[in-house]
Amino acid sequence: MQHTPHPDLLHNLQQEMDDDLHPVLRWIVDHIKALGIAAATLVALVAGWSALEHYQDVQLARTQEALARLAQQSPSTQTVAGLKALAAEHPKIAVAALLEAAVHAGALQDSAEEAGLWQHVATRADSLTAVATLAQVQALMRAQRFAEALALTQQTSWPEGLKPLALSAQAFAAESAGKPAQALTAYQELKTLVSGSPYIDAKITLLQKNPK
C-alpha cells in the first residue's frame, strides 16, 4: 500500500522547486495527499523531470553553438542549406537561423532564396512580420519579380513607422511592373507622409502626364 510523503519531505520539495516547474508536475505536488503517491515515487518524478529539463537545456545550448558556427562561416549555398536545416529541426532557434540564412542569401545575391527566407521569418515571428515582409518585398524586386512585390505591398497592413518605406517600394514595383496608375496612387499617398520631396513631386507630375 502506498503512503503519502512525510510532511517534512513534501515541505522541502515545495520549497526547493523553482517557479518554472512544469504545470503538470506542480499540480501533482500540490495534490500529493489526495493522490496518495508514495514518497519514493514523488522524488523519482521530480528527479526525472529535472533530468529531462537539464538534457533539453544542454541540447538547446549545443544547437545554439551550431547556429553560431554556421553564422560565422563565409556565405555559401551550403551554409544557407545548413541554417535552413537547423531551423527545420530546432523550432526554438528557427527564427534566428532563418534570419541568418536570409542575410547569407542576400550576400550571395540569391534574391529569390532570400525572399523565400524572409517570408518564413514573417510567418514565424509576429513581432518581425512587418519588417520581414518589407525585406521580402525588396528581395523580390531585386529578383525582378515586380508583380509579386507589388501585390505583397498592397495586401500587407503596414504599421505607421514603415508606411513611407512600404509606399516607396510599392510605387517602384508598380512602375517596374508596368502599372503607372497604381504607381501614381502610391506616390500620392506617399506625399501625404513625406512633404517637401522634389523627387516625389516630379514622379507625380510625370505619371499624371503619362498615365498609361
PDB file of C-alpha atoms in Angstrom:
ATOM      1  CA  MET A   1       0.000   0.000   0.000  1.00  0.00           C
ATOM      2  CA  GLN A   2       1.296   3.470  -0.917  1.00  0.00           C
ATOM      3  CA  HIS A   3       1.693   6.242   1.637  1.00  0.00           C
ATOM      4  CA  THR A   4       1.803   9.958   1.131  1.00  0.00           C
ATOM      5  CA  PRO A   5       5.208  11.580   1.661  1.00  0.00           C
ATOM      6  CA  HIS A   6       6.328  12.647   5.091  1.00  0.00           C
ATOM      7  CA  PRO A   7       5.222  16.260   5.730  1.00  0.00           C
ATOM      8  CA  ASP A   8       8.825  17.426   6.054  1.00  0.00           C
ATOM      9  CA  LEU A   9       9.767  15.886   2.701  1.00  0.00           C
ATOM     10  CA  LEU A  10       6.773  17.450   0.975  1.00  0.00           C
ATOM     11  CA  HIS A  11       7.534  20.823   2.541  1.00  0.00           C
ATOM     12  CA  ASN A  12      11.172  20.649   1.441  1.00  0.00           C
ATOM     13  CA  LEU A  13      10.267  19.696  -2.123  1.00  0.00           C
ATOM     14  CA  GLN A  14       7.777  22.510  -2.383  1.00  0.00           C
ATOM     15  CA  GLN A  15      10.330  24.989  -1.050  1.00  0.00           C
ATOM     16  CA  GLU A  16      13.126  23.865  -3.354  1.00  0.00           C
ATOM     17  CA  MET A  17      11.123  23.744  -6.583  1.00  0.00           C
ATOM     18  CA  ASP A  18      11.614  26.796  -8.760  1.00  0.00           C
ATOM     19  CA  ASP A  19       8.791  28.767 -10.332  1.00  0.00           C
ATOM     20  CA  ASP A  20       9.410  27.237 -13.755  1.00  0.00           C
ATOM     21  CA  LEU A  21       8.267  23.778 -12.710  1.00  0.00           C
ATOM     22  CA  HIS A  22       6.050  22.201 -15.343  1.00  0.00           C
ATOM     23  CA  PRO A  23       2.338  22.801 -14.542  1.00  0.00           C
ATOM     24  CA  VAL A  24       1.541  19.063 -14.522  1.00  0.00           C
ATOM     25  CA  LEU A  25       4.263  18.282 -12.013  1.00  0.00           C
ATOM     26  CA  ARG A  26       3.308  21.318  -9.954  1.00  0.00           C
ATOM     27  CA  TRP A  27      -0.272  20.046  -9.839  1.00  0.00           C
ATOM     28  CA  ILE A  28       0.914  16.621  -8.650  1.00  0.00           C
ATOM     29  CA  VAL A  29       2.928  18.197  -5.846  1.00  0.00           C
ATOM     30  CA  ASP A  30       0.054  20.439  -4.793  1.00  0.00           C
ATOM     31  CA  HIS A  31      -2.370  17.492  -4.679  1.00  0.00           C
ATOM     32  CA  ILE A  32       0.009  14.845  -3.400  1.00  0.00           C
ATOM     33  CA  LYS A  33      -2.074  13.879  -0.387  1.00  0.00           C
ATOM     34  CA  ALA A  34      -5.254  13.393  -2.367  1.00  0.00           C
ATOM     35  CA  LEU A  35      -3.415  11.315  -4.965  1.00  0.00           C
ATOM     36  CA  GLY A  36      -1.745   9.142  -2.346  1.00  0.00           C
ATOM     37  CA  ILE A  37       1.574   8.989  -4.206  1.00  0.00           C
ATOM     38  CA  ALA A  38       4.422   7.402  -2.267  1.00  0.00           C
ATOM     39  CA  ALA A  39       7.428   9.495  -1.249  1.00  0.00           C
ATOM     40  CA  ALA A  40       9.804   7.485  -3.423  1.00  0.00           C
ATOM     41  CA  THR A  41       7.539   7.969  -6.429  1.00  0.00           C
ATOM     42  CA  LEU A  42       7.367  11.714  -5.883  1.00  0.00           C
ATOM     43  CA  VAL A  43      11.132  12.022  -5.562  1.00  0.00           C
ATOM     44  CA  ALA A  44      11.554   9.967  -8.738  1.00  0.00           C
ATOM     45  CA  LEU A  45       9.098  12.217 -10.586  1.00  0.00           C
ATOM     46  CA  VAL A  46      10.910  15.377  -9.535  1.00  0.00           C
ATOM     47  CA  ALA A  47      14.335  13.929 -10.285  1.00  0.00           C
ATOM     48  CA  GLY A  48      13.202  12.570 -13.646  1.00  0.00           C
ATOM     49  CA  TRP A  49      11.661  15.843 -14.690  1.00  0.00           C
ATOM     50  CA  SER A  50      14.729  17.806 -13.620  1.00  0.00           C
ATOM     51  CA  ALA A  51      16.967  15.449 -15.600  1.00  0.00           C
ATOM     52  CA  LEU A  52      14.776  15.890 -18.694  1.00  0.00           C
ATOM     53  CA  GLU A  53      14.861  19.675 -18.427  1.00  0.00           C
ATOM     54  CA  HIS A  54      18.642  19.581 -17.933  1.00  0.00           C
ATOM     55  CA  TYR A  55      19.001  17.392 -21.039  1.00  0.00           C
ATOM     56  CA  GLN A  56      16.826  19.791 -23.038  1.00  0.00           C
ATOM     57  CA  ASP A  57      18.881  22.769 -21.828  1.00  0.00           C
ATOM     58  CA  VAL A  58      22.093  21.022 -22.886  1.00  0.00           C
ATOM     59  CA  GLN A  59      20.635  20.182 -26.291  1.00  0.00           C
ATOM     60  CA  LEU A  60      19.476  23.767 -26.789  1.00  0.00           C
ATOM     61  CA  ALA A  61      22.922  25.089 -25.856  1.00  0.00           C
ATOM     62  CA  ARG A  62      24.542  22.728 -28.365  1.00  0.00           C
ATOM     63  CA  THR A  63      22.082  23.800 -31.036  1.00  0.00           C
ATOM     64  CA  GLN A  64      22.826  27.475 -30.348  1.00  0.00           C
ATOM     65  CA  GLU A  65      26.532  26.742 -30.669  1.00  0.00           C
ATOM     66  CA  ALA A  66      25.901  25.046 -34.023  1.00  0.00           C
ATOM     67  CA  LEU A  67      23.938  28.103 -35.153  1.00  0.00           C
ATOM     68  CA  ALA A  68      26.772  30.434 -34.106  1.00  0.00           C
ATOM     69  CA  ARG A  69      29.326  28.339 -36.009  1.00  0.00           C
ATOM     70  CA  LEU A  70      27.227  28.405 -39.177  1.00  0.00           C
ATOM     71  CA  ALA A  71      26.535  32.125 -38.880  1.00  0.00           C
ATOM     72  CA  GLN A  72      30.265  32.854 -38.686  1.00  0.00           C
ATOM     73  CA  GLN A  73      31.048  30.942 -41.867  1.00  0.00           C
ATOM     74  CA  SER A  74      31.518  32.701 -45.178  1.00  0.00           C
ATOM     75  CA  PRO A  75      28.290  32.917 -47.205  1.00  0.00           C
ATOM     76  CA  SER A  76      27.740  29.873 -49.387  1.00  0.00           C
ATOM     77  CA  THR A  77      24.870  27.756 -50.622  1.00  0.00           C
ATOM     78  CA  GLN A  78      25.981  25.052 -48.179  1.00  0.00           C
ATOM     79  CA  THR A  79      25.823  27.477 -45.254  1.00  0.00           C
ATOM     80  CA  VAL A  80      22.323  28.613 -46.245  1.00  0.00           C
ATOM     81  CA  ALA A  81      21.222  24.975 -46.552  1.00  0.00           C
ATOM     82  CA  GLY A  82      22.709  24.197 -43.129  1.00  0.00           C
ATOM     83  CA  LEU A  83      20.910  27.116 -41.499  1.00  0.00           C
ATOM     84  CA  LYS A  84      17.612  26.102 -43.100  1.00  0.00           C
ATOM     85  CA  ALA A  85      18.064  22.537 -41.858  1.00  0.00           C
ATOM     86  CA  LEU A  86      18.822  23.824 -38.369  1.00  0.00           C
ATOM     87  CA  ALA A  87      15.635  25.908 -38.447  1.00  0.00           C
ATOM     88  CA  ALA A  88      13.553  22.908 -39.527  1.00  0.00           C
ATOM     89  CA  GLU A  89      14.995  20.608 -36.854  1.00  0.00           C
ATOM     90  CA  HIS A  90      15.007  23.031 -33.909  1.00  0.00           C
ATOM     91  CA  PRO A  91      11.898  25.251 -33.620  1.00  0.00           C
ATOM     92  CA  LYS A  92      13.274  27.178 -30.620  1.00  0.00           C
ATOM     93  CA  ILE A  93      16.001  28.767 -32.722  1.00  0.00           C
ATOM     94  CA  ALA A  94      14.202  28.643 -36.070  1.00  0.00           C
ATOM     95  CA  VAL A  95      13.703  32.394 -36.402  1.00  0.00           C
ATOM     96  CA  ALA A  96      17.346  33.166 -35.582  1.00  0.00           C
ATOM     97  CA  ALA A  97      18.536  30.532 -38.063  1.00  0.00           C
ATOM     98  CA  LEU A  98      16.218  31.822 -40.799  1.00  0.00           C
ATOM     99  CA  LEU A  99      17.381  35.402 -40.216  1.00  0.00           C
ATOM    100  CA  GLU A 100      20.989  34.311 -40.605  1.00  0.00           C
ATOM    101  CA  ALA A 101      20.097  32.312 -43.718  1.00  0.00           C
ATOM    102  CA  ALA A 102      18.379  35.357 -45.243  1.00  0.00           C
ATOM    103  CA  VAL A 103      21.440  37.520 -44.595  1.00  0.00           C
ATOM    104  CA  HIS A 104      23.712  34.895 -46.165  1.00  0.00           C
ATOM    105  CA  ALA A 105      21.427  34.516 -49.203  1.00  0.00           C
ATOM    106  CA  GLY A 106      21.465  38.289 -49.629  1.00  0.00           C
ATOM    107  CA  ALA A 107      25.267  38.320 -49.506  1.00  0.00           C
ATOM    108  CA  LEU A 108      25.244  35.654 -52.236  1.00  0.00           C
ATOM    109  CA  GLN A 109      22.870  37.856 -54.277  1.00  0.00           C
ATOM    110  CA  ASP A 110      20.423  34.952 -54.404  1.00  0.00           C
ATOM    111  CA  SER A 111      17.397  37.224 -54.185  1.00  0.00           C
ATOM    112  CA  ALA A 112      14.832  34.508 -54.881  1.00  0.00           C
ATOM    113  CA  GLU A 113      16.159  32.400 -51.996  1.00  0.00           C
ATOM    114  CA  GLU A 114      16.375  35.458 -49.780  1.00  0.00           C
ATOM    115  CA  ALA A 115      12.749  36.405 -50.486  1.00  0.00           C
ATOM    116  CA  GLY A 116      11.572  32.942 -49.506  1.00  0.00           C
ATOM    117  CA  LEU A 117      13.535  33.041 -46.268  1.00  0.00           C
ATOM    118  CA  TRP A 118      12.128  36.435 -45.299  1.00  0.00           C
ATOM    119  CA  GLN A 119       8.661  35.039 -45.921  1.00  0.00           C
ATOM    120  CA  HIS A 120       9.373  32.213 -43.465  1.00  0.00           C
ATOM    121  CA  VAL A 121      10.568  34.720 -40.872  1.00  0.00           C
ATOM    122  CA  ALA A 122       7.409  36.787 -41.350  1.00  0.00           C
ATOM    123  CA  THR A 123       5.152  33.790 -40.728  1.00  0.00           C
ATOM    124  CA  ARG A 124       7.083  32.549 -37.674  1.00  0.00           C
ATOM    125  CA  ALA A 125       7.678  35.749 -35.704  1.00  0.00           C
ATOM    126  CA  ASP A 126       4.727  38.087 -35.196  1.00  0.00           C
ATOM    127  CA  SER A 127       6.947  40.852 -33.854  1.00  0.00           C
ATOM    128  CA  LEU A 128       9.027  40.766 -37.043  1.00  0.00           C
ATOM    129  CA  THR A 129       6.231  40.266 -39.570  1.00  0.00           C
ATOM    130  CA  ALA A 130       6.144  43.788 -40.990  1.00  0.00           C
ATOM    131  CA  VAL A 131       9.930  44.247 -41.153  1.00  0.00           C
ATOM    132  CA  ALA A 132      10.460  40.784 -42.640  1.00  0.00           C
ATOM    133  CA  THR A 133       7.701  41.371 -45.195  1.00  0.00           C
ATOM    134  CA  LEU A 134       9.307  44.636 -46.290  1.00  0.00           C
ATOM    135  CA  ALA A 135      12.633  42.817 -46.622  1.00  0.00           C
ATOM    136  CA  GLN A 136      10.842  40.176 -48.693  1.00  0.00           C
ATOM    137  CA  VAL A 137       9.413  42.894 -50.963  1.00  0.00           C
ATOM    138  CA  GLN A 138      12.881  44.331 -51.523  1.00  0.00           C
ATOM    139  CA  ALA A 139      14.315  40.888 -52.275  1.00  0.00           C
ATOM    140  CA  LEU A 140      11.510  40.197 -54.754  1.00  0.00           C
ATOM    141  CA  MET A 141      12.294  43.440 -56.561  1.00  0.00           C
ATOM    142  CA  ARG A 142      15.987  42.538 -56.719  1.00  0.00           C
ATOM    143  CA  ALA A 143      14.867  39.249 -58.255  1.00  0.00           C
ATOM    144  CA  GLN A 144      12.903  41.251 -60.873  1.00  0.00           C
ATOM    145  CA  ARG A 145       9.624  39.822 -59.556  1.00  0.00           C
ATOM    146  CA  PHE A 146       7.895  43.186 -59.530  1.00  0.00           C
ATOM    147  CA  ALA A 147       4.289  41.990 -59.832  1.00  0.00           C
ATOM    148  CA  GLU A 148       4.715  39.786 -56.738  1.00  0.00           C
ATOM    149  CA  ALA A 149       6.382  42.605 -54.844  1.00  0.00           C
ATOM    150  CA  LEU A 150       3.571  44.990 -55.764  1.00  0.00           C
ATOM    151  CA  ALA A 151       0.863  42.569 -54.675  1.00  0.00           C
ATOM    152  CA  LEU A 152       2.627  41.980 -51.363  1.00  0.00           C
ATOM    153  CA  THR A 153       2.911  45.697 -50.614  1.00  0.00           C
ATOM    154  CA  GLN A 154      -0.771  46.179 -51.374  1.00  0.00           C
ATOM    155  CA  GLN A 155      -2.081  43.290 -49.299  1.00  0.00           C
ATOM    156  CA  THR A 156       0.033  43.975 -46.214  1.00  0.00           C
ATOM    157  CA  SER A 157      -1.245  46.129 -43.363  1.00  0.00           C
ATOM    158  CA  TRP A 158       1.781  48.300 -42.612  1.00  0.00           C
ATOM    159  CA  PRO A 159       2.492  49.950 -39.254  1.00  0.00           C
ATOM    160  CA  GLU A 160       2.777  53.732 -39.374  1.00  0.00           C
ATOM    161  CA  GLY A 161       6.547  53.730 -38.985  1.00  0.00           C
ATOM    162  CA  LEU A 162       7.070  51.576 -42.083  1.00  0.00           C
ATOM    163  CA  LYS A 163       4.437  53.128 -44.345  1.00  0.00           C
ATOM    164  CA  PRO A 164       6.787  55.579 -46.130  1.00  0.00           C
ATOM    165  CA  LEU A 165       9.235  52.781 -46.983  1.00  0.00           C
ATOM    166  CA  ALA A 166       6.423  50.438 -47.992  1.00  0.00           C
ATOM    167  CA  LEU A 167       4.775  53.039 -50.226  1.00  0.00           C
ATOM    168  CA  SER A 168       8.097  53.882 -51.832  1.00  0.00           C
ATOM    169  CA  ALA A 169       8.631  50.197 -52.598  1.00  0.00           C
ATOM    170  CA  GLN A 170       5.045  49.911 -53.828  1.00  0.00           C
ATOM    171  CA  ALA A 171       5.473  52.841 -56.220  1.00  0.00           C
ATOM    172  CA  PHE A 172       8.734  51.484 -57.616  1.00  0.00           C
ATOM    173  CA  ALA A 173       7.316  47.974 -58.006  1.00  0.00           C
ATOM    174  CA  ALA A 174       4.214  49.321 -59.749  1.00  0.00           C
ATOM    175  CA  GLU A 175       6.278  51.366 -62.209  1.00  0.00           C
ATOM    176  CA  SER A 176       8.556  48.404 -62.898  1.00  0.00           C
ATOM    177  CA  ALA A 177       5.555  46.094 -63.367  1.00  0.00           C
ATOM    178  CA  GLY A 178       4.052  48.469 -65.929  1.00  0.00           C
ATOM    179  CA  LYS A 179       1.280  49.737 -63.645  1.00  0.00           C
ATOM    180  CA  PRO A 180       1.633  53.551 -63.823  1.00  0.00           C
ATOM    181  CA  ALA A 181      -1.811  54.282 -62.377  1.00  0.00           C
ATOM    182  CA  GLN A 182      -1.006  52.220 -59.269  1.00  0.00           C
ATOM    183  CA  ALA A 183       2.405  53.867 -59.061  1.00  0.00           C
ATOM    184  CA  LEU A 184       0.751  57.308 -59.163  1.00  0.00           C
ATOM    185  CA  THR A 185      -1.613  56.337 -56.334  1.00  0.00           C
ATOM    186  CA  ALA A 186       1.306  55.139 -54.227  1.00  0.00           C
ATOM    187  CA  TYR A 187       3.315  58.327 -54.826  1.00  0.00           C
ATOM    188  CA  GLN A 188       0.310  60.497 -53.989  1.00  0.00           C
ATOM    189  CA  GLU A 189      -0.215  58.676 -50.711  1.00  0.00           C
ATOM    190  CA  LEU A 190       3.496  58.857 -50.008  1.00  0.00           C
ATOM    191  CA  LYS A 191       3.395  62.633 -50.484  1.00  0.00           C
ATOM    192  CA  THR A 192       0.909  62.926 -47.613  1.00  0.00           C
ATOM    193  CA  LEU A 193       3.507  61.315 -45.336  1.00  0.00           C
ATOM    194  CA  VAL A 194       6.689  62.842 -46.734  1.00  0.00           C
ATOM    195  CA  SER A 195       6.316  66.535 -47.510  1.00  0.00           C
ATOM    196  CA  GLY A 196       8.690  68.716 -49.484  1.00  0.00           C
ATOM    197  CA  SER A 197      10.252  65.985 -51.644  1.00  0.00           C
ATOM    198  CA  PRO A 198      11.130  67.231 -55.158  1.00  0.00           C
ATOM    199  CA  TYR A 199      11.582  63.624 -56.283  1.00  0.00           C
ATOM    200  CA  ILE A 200       8.051  62.614 -55.273  1.00  0.00           C
ATOM    201  CA  ASP A 201       6.606  65.774 -56.832  1.00  0.00           C
ATOM    202  CA  ALA A 202       8.441  65.080 -60.084  1.00  0.00           C
ATOM    203  CA  LYS A 203       7.221  61.482 -60.152  1.00  0.00           C
ATOM    204  CA  ILE A 204       3.614  62.554 -59.607  1.00  0.00           C
ATOM    205  CA  THR A 205       3.845  65.171 -62.371  1.00  0.00           C
ATOM    206  CA  LEU A 206       5.410  62.697 -64.790  1.00  0.00           C
ATOM    207  CA  LEU A 207       2.862  59.968 -64.097  1.00  0.00           C
ATOM    208  CA  GLN A 208      -0.036  62.408 -64.393  1.00  0.00           C
ATOM    209  CA  LYS A 209       1.208  63.406 -67.856  1.00  0.00           C
ATOM    210  CA  ASN A 210       1.736  59.801 -68.884  1.00  0.00           C
ATOM    211  CA  PRO A 211      -0.944  57.753 -67.096  1.00  0.00           C
ATOM    212  CA  LYS A 212      -0.618  54.746 -69.415  1.00  0.00           C
TER     213      LYS A 212
END
